[in-house]
Amino acid sequence: MGVSEQDMMSTAAGLASTGKIPFASTFAIFAAGRAWEQVRQCVAYSLANVKIVATHAGVTVGDDGGSHQAVEDIGLMRILPNMTVIVPADGVETRRVIETIADIKAPVYVRTGRIATPVIYDDRYKFRIGHASILKEGRDVTIVATGLMVHIALGAADLLKKDGISATVINMSTIKPLDEDTLLDSAMITGAVVTAEEHLISGGLGSAVCEVLADKYPCPVKRIGIQDRFGISGPPERLLSYFGLTSQAIAEAAKKAIKARKDCSTTELPRVRTMRA
Amino acid sequence: MESISDVQKLIQIARRVRIQIVKMLHQAGSGHTGGSLSAADILVALFLYKMRHKPNNPDWVHRDRFVLSKGHACPAYYAVLAECGYFVPEELYTLRQLGACLQGHPDCLLTAGVDVSTGSLGQGLSLANGMAMGTRLDGRGARVYVVLGDGEVQEGQVWEAAMTAPHYRLDNLCAIIDHNHLQIDGRVEDVMNIEPLGAKWQAFGWEVQSIDGHDMKQIMEALDQAERTKGKPTMIIAETVKGKGVSIFENQVKYHGVAPNDEELAVALRELAAA
């Protein structure tokens, strides 16, 4: 389609209207940002069977800098009615996601990154839209992560273990519809939640988790993500550190969330569930 | 449905469609009078003469496709769909009401005969390109028609799509510009000049035809000529009059987005009855 993201989204919707299953792919900032209104009008509003697979999301785009680092795209897509939003955690899950979304008749936004990330799942992994996967079960704190932050969250769980804190790590690969049951089940055990995403702390996973918890099980939540600012040039790994997207930062946030829960002791949260054996 | 090739008959249908347009807009109390009336003859020629479609089976896979890129002219679209039998004419008087199938701009999820939702300008040609690619892949010989406004071509995406269609040699695509020379803020040439319009499309690789968009016979011949054109898409630039058919609306920018009041409706019905 050339350098014409807006034309691409509407053209994809036209193809979908003739029964085809178009996959429209470009950088996340152009898929979700530049062509947002085309996605809204032609894809989401029309319920067109278009699969938007965005690449180069987040600050780990690296050297290209803030103009090319989408830190808003989850929010931009999540807010659209009819849109499903998925952020795979590794190569295996990405493959499963692509196979799965080709089989459903609905608009989908998939967010992928540029850099190579560790493989978390083996070939037996089964992905289901709207179903989070629990990678580690603990009783003290719930870490909900998405995308490349999942493996970083696993690192945080290891750090916490050294301090005698047991953490649940949830890979929330479907941001919308959010797997409320898995989130609430864990939050009811731990009473303290940390979210981790390579995205602004507003609008993305952290917001989605807070919306559910505020409604259904209020408890302390700490959000790890990019503060209210844009990205900058730099090597991807160093940018993750620069923006506080590290295992250490998640572990610290976890401790703060646990402390906040204890500080609420006058209005002790109901620990209605005990940890499943 | 059966194609009507009797020019006089089509002219009479267009007159009926105009009557429905002013009546439904009056009933709705809001909507786009001028651009609906300017596009009426084009839509009648498309749906009653040219296009292969089945109102009793809107999803017929062999059907030709239509996109109203200037979605605000949907009163004309709806009146033509009712004329074809996609729904009963009484439905027209629910336009823009809460719970109505006939939304303020075309909605493919709610209205029979509407394939894609439009309303946000500049996107319809891209949609039509996608449909032309899709129907060509199916090899069923279906054609795709899209009507754009002249103010609408100020949108940048139109020119992205203008490149795409010739690039993919979409000769099953025919676009028509309802060139009525007025947009919401005034004369198109004063607001943001789009001329030379034909030369632009030609330069982008389109077969360009210029016609009188109110001459039924010319519209029919242009659509036939477009179907015979191979290797590239066709752009028909249809010279039209905004508000065509009702003297008080003709060439009046005010009636871009204003519906007739009681007195204006009376004038319109009188003139259209005598036409």
PDB file of N, CA and C in Angstrom, chain A residues 1-20 34-48 82, chain B residues 63 65 103 105-109 115-121 123-135 137-138 157 160-162 164 168:
ATOM      1  N   MET A   1       0.822  -1.221   0.000  1.00  0.00           N
ATOM      2  CA  MET A   1       0.000   0.000   0.000  1.00  0.00           C
ATOM      3  C   MET A   1       0.850   1.261   0.000  1.00  0.00           C
ATOM      4  N   GLY A   2       2.153   1.127   0.029  1.00  0.00           N
ATOM      5  CA  GLY A   2       2.956   2.344   0.073  1.00  0.00           C
ATOM      6  C   GLY A   2       2.868   3.009   1.433  1.00  0.00           C
ATOM      7  N   VAL A   3       3.365   4.238   1.496  1.00  0.00           N
ATOM      8  CA  VAL A   3       3.359   4.960   2.768  1.00  0.00           C
ATOM      9  C   VAL A   3       2.017   5.672   2.906  1.00  0.00           C
ATOM     10  N   SER A   4       0.977   4.914   3.162  1.00  0.00           N
ATOM     11  CA  SER A   4      -0.376   5.507   3.213  1.00  0.00           C
ATOM     12  C   SER A   4      -1.240   4.692   4.164  1.00  0.00           C
ATOM     13  N   GLU A   5      -0.987   4.894   5.447  1.00  0.00           N
ATOM     14  CA  GLU A   5      -1.652   4.081   6.471  1.00  0.00           C
ATOM     15  C   GLU A   5      -3.158   4.306   6.495  1.00  0.00           C
ATOM     16  N   GLN A   6      -3.563   5.549   6.239  1.00  0.00           N
ATOM     17  CA  GLN A   6      -5.005   5.835   6.297  1.00  0.00           C
ATOM     18  C   GLN A   6      -5.720   5.098   5.178  1.00  0.00           C
ATOM     19  N   ASP A   7      -5.155   5.197   3.976  1.00  0.00           N
ATOM     20  CA  ASP A   7      -5.713   4.483   2.820  1.00  0.00           C
ATOM     21  C   ASP A   7      -5.726   2.981   3.089  1.00  0.00           C
ATOM     22  N   MET A   8      -4.652   2.485   3.711  1.00  0.00           N
ATOM     23  CA  MET A   8      -4.549   1.044   3.967  1.00  0.00           C
ATOM     24  C   MET A   8      -5.683   0.546   4.863  1.00  0.00           C
ATOM     25  N   MET A   9      -5.978   1.283   5.938  1.00  0.00           N
ATOM     26  CA  MET A   9      -7.018   0.820   6.868  1.00  0.00           C
ATOM     27  C   MET A   9      -8.382   0.779   6.187  1.00  0.00           C
ATOM     28  N   SER A  10      -8.699   1.813   5.435  1.00  0.00           N
ATOM     29  CA  SER A  10     -10.004   1.838   4.764  1.00  0.00           C
ATOM     30  C   SER A  10     -10.063   0.792   3.650  1.00  0.00           C
ATOM     31  N   THR A  11      -8.956   0.614   2.941  1.00  0.00           N
ATOM     32  CA  THR A  11      -8.916  -0.399   1.887  1.00  0.00           C
ATOM     33  C   THR A  11      -9.109  -1.788   2.492  1.00  0.00           C
ATOM     34  N   ALA A  12      -8.460  -2.012   3.625  1.00  0.00           N
ATOM     35  CA  ALA A  12      -8.612  -3.304   4.313  1.00  0.00           C
ATOM     36  C   ALA A  12     -10.080  -3.544   4.663  1.00  0.00           C
ATOM     37  N   ALA A  13     -10.752  -2.481   5.114  1.00  0.00           N
ATOM     38  CA  ALA A  13     -12.176  -2.617   5.458  1.00  0.00           C
ATOM     39  C   ALA A  13     -13.003  -2.934   4.213  1.00  0.00           C
ATOM     40  N   GLY A  14     -12.623  -2.339   3.088  1.00  0.00           N
ATOM     41  CA  GLY A  14     -13.314  -2.645   1.831  1.00  0.00           C
ATOM     42  C   GLY A  14     -13.140  -4.102   1.450  1.00  0.00           C
ATOM     43  N   LEU A  15     -11.919  -4.596   1.579  1.00  0.00           N
ATOM     44  CA  LEU A  15     -11.644  -6.017   1.316  1.00  0.00           C
ATOM     45  C   LEU A  15     -12.472  -6.903   2.246  1.00  0.00           C
ATOM     46  N   ALA A  16     -12.515  -6.513   3.519  1.00  0.00           N
ATOM     47  CA  ALA A  16     -13.272  -7.308   4.490  1.00  0.00           C
ATOM     48  C   ALA A  16     -14.750  -7.367   4.118  1.00  0.00           C
ATOM     49  N   SER A  17     -15.257  -6.291   3.543  1.00  0.00           N
ATOM     50  CA  SER A  17     -16.682  -6.265   3.193  1.00  0.00           C
ATOM     51  C   SER A  17     -16.995  -7.240   2.060  1.00  0.00           C
ATOM     52  N   THR A  18     -15.971  -7.704   1.355  1.00  0.00           N
ATOM     53  CA  THR A  18     -16.193  -8.711   0.315  1.00  0.00           C
ATOM     54  C   THR A  18     -15.848 -10.112   0.832  1.00  0.00           C
ATOM     55  N   GLY A  19     -15.680 -10.237   2.144  1.00  0.00           N
ATOM     56  CA  GLY A  19     -15.488 -11.561   2.731  1.00  0.00           C
ATOM     57  C   GLY A  19     -14.040 -11.982   2.908  1.00  0.00           C
ATOM     58  N   LYS A  20     -13.114 -11.104   2.582  1.00  0.00           N
ATOM     59  CA  LYS A  20     -11.695 -11.428   2.771  1.00  0.00           C
ATOM     60  C   LYS A  20     -11.290 -11.160   4.232  1.00  0.00           C
ATOM     61  N   ARG A  34      -1.813   7.546  13.501  1.00  0.00           N
ATOM     62  CA  ARG A  34      -2.114   8.260  12.260  1.00  0.00           C
ATOM     63  C   ARG A  34      -3.444   7.832  11.646  1.00  0.00           C
ATOM     64  N   ALA A  35      -3.709   6.539  11.651  1.00  0.00           N
ATOM     65  CA  ALA A  35      -4.924   6.040  10.990  1.00  0.00           C
ATOM     66  C   ALA A  35      -6.054   5.784  11.983  1.00  0.00           C
ATOM     67  N   TRP A  36      -5.979   6.422  13.148  1.00  0.00           N
ATOM     68  CA  TRP A  36      -6.969   6.112  14.195  1.00  0.00           C
ATOM     69  C   TRP A  36      -8.398   6.312  13.719  1.00  0.00           C
ATOM     70  N   GLU A  37      -8.638   7.418  13.042  1.00  0.00           N
ATOM     71  CA  GLU A  37     -10.017   7.707  12.671  1.00  0.00           C
ATOM     72  C   GLU A  37     -10.501   6.786  11.552  1.00  0.00           C
ATOM     73  N   GLN A  38      -9.567   6.347  10.699  1.00  0.00           N
ATOM     74  CA  GLN A  38      -9.938   5.351   9.689  1.00  0.00           C
ATOM     75  C   GLN A  38     -10.267   4.021  10.367  1.00  0.00           C
ATOM     76  N   VAL A  39      -9.493   3.680  11.387  1.00  0.00           N
ATOM     77  CA  VAL A  39      -9.775   2.452  12.136  1.00  0.00           C
ATOM     78  C   VAL A  39     -11.137   2.584  12.828  1.00  0.00           C
ATOM     79  N   ARG A  40     -11.390   3.757  13.375  1.00  0.00           N
ATOM     80  CA  ARG A  40     -12.665   3.960  14.049  1.00  0.00           C
ATOM     81  C   ARG A  40     -13.838   3.835  13.071  1.00  0.00           C
ATOM     82  N   GLN A  41     -13.790   4.604  11.985  1.00  0.00           N
ATOM     83  CA  GLN A  41     -14.924   4.678  11.054  1.00  0.00           C
ATOM     84  C   GLN A  41     -15.094   3.396  10.235  1.00  0.00           C
ATOM     85  N   CYS A  42     -14.014   2.966   9.609  1.00  0.00           N
ATOM     86  CA  CYS A  42     -14.131   1.878   8.626  1.00  0.00           C
ATOM     87  C   CYS A  42     -14.023   0.497   9.267  1.00  0.00           C
ATOM     88  N   VAL A  43     -13.330   0.391  10.387  1.00  0.00           N
ATOM     89  CA  VAL A  43     -13.091  -0.932  10.976  1.00  0.00           C
ATOM     90  C   VAL A  43     -13.981  -1.162  12.202  1.00  0.00           C
ATOM     91  N   ALA A  44     -13.802  -0.356  13.249  1.00  0.00           N
ATOM     92  CA  ALA A  44     -14.526  -0.616  14.501  1.00  0.00           C
ATOM     93  C   ALA A  44     -16.021  -0.310  14.365  1.00  0.00           C
ATOM     94  N   TYR A  45     -16.336   0.876  13.881  1.00  0.00           N
ATOM     95  CA  TYR A  45     -17.734   1.305  13.751  1.00  0.00           C
ATOM     96  C   TYR A  45     -18.495   0.386  12.798  1.00  0.00           C
ATOM     97  N   SER A  46     -17.814  -0.101  11.778  1.00  0.00           N
ATOM     98  CA  SER A  46     -18.458  -0.945  10.770  1.00  0.00           C
ATOM     99  C   SER A  46     -18.330  -2.424  11.096  1.00  0.00           C
ATOM    100  N   LEU A  47     -17.693  -2.750  12.212  1.00  0.00           N
ATOM    101  CA  LEU A  47     -17.434  -4.154  12.579  1.00  0.00           C
ATOM    102  C   LEU A  47     -16.765  -4.912  11.434  1.00  0.00           C
ATOM    103  N   ALA A  48     -15.826  -4.276  10.773  1.00  0.00           N
ATOM    104  CA  ALA A  48     -15.153  -4.920   9.639  1.00  0.00           C
ATOM    105  C   ALA A  48     -14.143  -5.948  10.155  1.00  0.00           C
ATOM    106  N   ASN A  82     -16.075  -2.291  19.985  1.00  0.00           N
ATOM    107  CA  ASN A  82     -15.939  -3.410  19.028  1.00  0.00           C
ATOM    108  C   ASN A  82     -14.501  -3.895  18.821  1.00  0.00           C
TER     109      ASN A  82
ATOM    110  N   ARG B  63     -23.329  -9.379  -6.484  1.00  0.00           N
ATOM    111  CA  ARG B  63     -23.820  -8.000  -6.650  1.00  0.00           C
ATOM    112  C   ARG B  63     -22.692  -7.010  -6.909  1.00  0.00           C
ATOM    113  N   ARG B  65     -21.118  -3.360  -6.085  1.00  0.00           N
ATOM    114  CA  ARG B  65     -21.048  -2.688  -4.779  1.00  0.00           C
ATOM    115  C   ARG B  65     -21.138  -1.184  -4.958  1.00  0.00           C
ATOM    116  N   GLN B 103     -29.805   5.948   9.760  1.00  0.00           N
ATOM    117  CA  GLN B 103     -28.996   6.849  10.574  1.00  0.00           C
ATOM    118  C   GLN B 103     -28.679   8.140   9.817  1.00  0.00           C
ATOM    119  N   HIS B 105     -25.947   9.228   8.925  1.00  0.00           N
ATOM    120  CA  HIS B 105     -24.996   8.885   7.870  1.00  0.00           C
ATOM    121  C   HIS B 105     -25.064   7.367   7.684  1.00  0.00           C
ATOM    122  N   PRO B 106     -24.742   6.849   6.500  1.00  0.00           N
ATOM    123  CA  PRO B 106     -24.998   5.423   6.202  1.00  0.00           C
ATOM    124  C   PRO B 106     -24.312   4.474   7.187  1.00  0.00           C
ATOM    125  N   ASP B 107     -25.084   3.502   7.657  1.00  0.00           N
ATOM    126  CA  ASP B 107     -24.587   2.536   8.634  1.00  0.00           C
ATOM    127  C   ASP B 107     -24.852   1.123   8.105  1.00  0.00           C
ATOM    128  N   CYS B 108     -23.774   0.421   7.793  1.00  0.00           N
ATOM    129  CA  CYS B 108     -23.917  -0.896   7.163  1.00  0.00           C
ATOM    130  C   CYS B 108     -24.460  -1.946   8.128  1.00  0.00           C
ATOM    131  N   LEU B 109     -24.406  -1.669   9.418  1.00  0.00           N
ATOM    132  CA  LEU B 109     -24.906  -2.649  10.377  1.00  0.00           C
ATOM    133  C   LEU B 109     -26.418  -2.528  10.561  1.00  0.00           C
ATOM    134  N   ASP B 115     -23.439  -1.368   2.174  1.00  0.00           N
ATOM    135  CA  ASP B 115     -22.346  -2.326   2.360  1.00  0.00           C
ATOM    136  C   ASP B 115     -21.277  -1.850   3.324  1.00  0.00           C
ATOM    137  N   VAL B 116     -21.057  -0.552   3.355  1.00  0.00           N
ATOM    138  CA  VAL B 116     -20.027  -0.010   4.250  1.00  0.00           C
ATOM    139  C   VAL B 116     -20.528   1.292   4.869  1.00  0.00           C
ATOM    140  N   SER B 117     -20.113   1.518   6.105  1.00  0.00           N
ATOM    141  CA  SER B 117     -20.513   2.742   6.802  1.00  0.00           C
ATOM    142  C   SER B 117     -19.617   3.896   6.365  1.00  0.00           C
ATOM    143  N   THR B 118     -20.240   5.023   6.108  1.00  0.00           N
ATOM    144  CA  THR B 118     -19.476   6.209   5.740  1.00  0.00           C
ATOM    145  C   THR B 118     -20.007   7.388   6.549  1.00  0.00           C
ATOM    146  N   GLY B 119     -19.474   8.546   6.273  1.00  0.00           N
ATOM    147  CA  GLY B 119     -19.887   9.728   7.025  1.00  0.00           C
ATOM    148  C   GLY B 119     -18.683  10.612   7.293  1.00  0.00           C
ATOM    149  N   SER B 120     -17.587   9.971   7.685  1.00  0.00           N
ATOM    150  CA  SER B 120     -16.343  10.696   7.822  1.00  0.00           C
ATOM    151  C   SER B 120     -15.740  10.816   6.421  1.00  0.00           C
ATOM    152  N   LEU B 121     -15.627  12.038   5.926  1.00  0.00           N
ATOM    153  CA  LEU B 121     -15.264  12.238   4.517  1.00  0.00           C
ATOM    154  C   LEU B 121     -13.864  11.762   4.177  1.00  0.00           C
ATOM    155  N   GLN B 123     -12.873   8.770   3.026  1.00  0.00           N
ATOM    156  CA  GLN B 123     -12.503   7.369   3.222  1.00  0.00           C
ATOM    157  C   GLN B 123     -13.166   6.414   2.226  1.00  0.00           C
ATOM    158  N   GLY B 124     -14.194   6.887   1.553  1.00  0.00           N
ATOM    159  CA  GLY B 124     -14.983   5.990   0.695  1.00  0.00           C
ATOM    160  C   GLY B 124     -14.240   5.443  -0.501  1.00  0.00           C
ATOM    161  N   LEU B 125     -13.342   6.242  -1.071  1.00  0.00           N
ATOM    162  CA  LEU B 125     -12.619   5.742  -2.244  1.00  0.00           C
ATOM    163  C   LEU B 125     -11.687   4.601  -1.844  1.00  0.00           C
ATOM    164  N   SER B 126     -11.068   4.711  -0.676  1.00  0.00           N
ATOM    165  CA  SER B 126     -10.231   3.611  -0.190  1.00  0.00           C
ATOM    166  C   SER B 126     -11.079   2.359   0.036  1.00  0.00           C
ATOM    167  N   LEU B 127     -12.247   2.543   0.638  1.00  0.00           N
ATOM    168  CA  LEU B 127     -13.151   1.404   0.846  1.00  0.00           C
ATOM    169  C   LEU B 127     -13.490   0.757  -0.495  1.00  0.00           C
ATOM    170  N   ALA B 128     -13.814   1.608  -1.464  1.00  0.00           N
ATOM    171  CA  ALA B 128     -14.190   1.095  -2.790  1.00  0.00           C
ATOM    172  C   ALA B 128     -13.013   0.355  -3.439  1.00  0.00           C
ATOM    173  N   ASN B 129     -11.806   0.877  -3.260  1.00  0.00           N
ATOM    174  CA  ASN B 129     -10.625   0.176  -3.782  1.00  0.00           C
ATOM    175  C   ASN B 129     -10.530  -1.224  -3.189  1.00  0.00           C
ATOM    176  N   GLY B 130     -10.707  -1.319  -1.885  1.00  0.00           N
ATOM    177  CA  GLY B 130     -10.650  -2.617  -1.220  1.00  0.00           C
ATOM    178  C   GLY B 130     -11.725  -3.555  -1.747  1.00  0.00           C
ATOM    179  N   MET B 131     -12.913  -3.014  -1.952  1.00  0.00           N
ATOM    180  CA  MET B 131     -14.012  -3.828  -2.482  1.00  0.00           C
ATOM    181  C   MET B 131     -13.707  -4.277  -3.919  1.00  0.00           C
ATOM    182  N   ALA B 132     -13.113  -3.384  -4.696  1.00  0.00           N
ATOM    183  CA  ALA B 132     -12.779  -3.737  -6.080  1.00  0.00           C
ATOM    184  C   ALA B 132     -11.694  -4.827  -6.107  1.00  0.00           C
ATOM    185  N   MET B 133     -10.742  -4.733  -5.178  1.00  0.00           N
ATOM    186  CA  MET B 133      -9.715  -5.792  -5.080  1.00  0.00           C
ATOM    187  C   MET B 133     -10.374  -7.109  -4.676  1.00  0.00           C
ATOM    188  N   GLY B 134     -11.256  -7.039  -3.708  1.00  0.00           N
ATOM    189  CA  GLY B 134     -11.899  -8.247  -3.191  1.00  0.00           C
ATOM    190  C   GLY B 134     -12.776  -8.918  -4.234  1.00  0.00           C
ATOM    191  N   THR B 135     -13.604  -8.133  -4.914  1.00  0.00           N
ATOM    192  CA  THR B 135     -14.496  -8.738  -5.910  1.00  0.00           C
ATOM    193  C   THR B 135     -13.690  -9.250  -7.101  1.00  0.00           C
ATOM    194  N   LEU B 137     -10.664 -10.538  -6.875  1.00  0.00           N
ATOM    195  CA  LEU B 137     -10.105 -11.817  -6.417  1.00  0.00           C
ATOM    196  C   LEU B 137     -11.140 -12.933  -6.537  1.00  0.00           C
ATOM    197  N   ASP B 138     -12.405 -12.577  -6.306  1.00  0.00           N
ATOM    198  CA  ASP B 138     -13.465 -13.582  -6.394  1.00  0.00           C
ATOM    199  C   ASP B 138     -13.767 -13.964  -7.836  1.00  0.00           C
ATOM    200  N   GLN B 157      -6.589  11.758   2.190  1.00  0.00           N
ATOM    201  CA  GLN B 157      -6.707  10.315   1.939  1.00  0.00           C
ATOM    202  C   GLN B 157      -7.276  10.018   0.554  1.00  0.00           C
ATOM    203  N   GLU B 160      -4.394   9.546  -1.642  1.00  0.00           N
ATOM    204  CA  GLU B 160      -3.728   8.253  -1.419  1.00  0.00           C
ATOM    205  C   GLU B 160      -4.476   7.184  -2.209  1.00  0.00           C
ATOM    206  N   ALA B 161      -5.796   7.206  -2.051  1.00  0.00           N
ATOM    207  CA  ALA B 161      -6.622   6.217  -2.758  1.00  0.00           C
ATOM    208  C   ALA B 161      -6.581   6.443  -4.263  1.00  0.00           C
ATOM    209  N   ALA B 162      -6.414   7.703  -4.661  1.00  0.00           N
ATOM    210  CA  ALA B 162      -6.335   8.020  -6.093  1.00  0.00           C
ATOM    211  C   ALA B 162      -5.112   7.363  -6.720  1.00  0.00           C
ATOM    212  N   THR B 164      -3.786   4.496  -5.409  1.00  0.00           N
ATOM    213  CA  THR B 164      -3.926   3.054  -5.233  1.00  0.00           C
ATOM    214  C   THR B 164      -4.705   2.400  -6.387  1.00  0.00           C
ATOM    215  N   TYR B 168      -3.186  -0.594  -8.902  1.00  0.00           N
ATOM    216  CA  TYR B 168      -3.683  -1.976  -8.969  1.00  0.00           C
ATOM    217  C   TYR B 168      -4.598  -2.215 -10.175  1.00  0.00           C
TER     218      TYR B 168
END
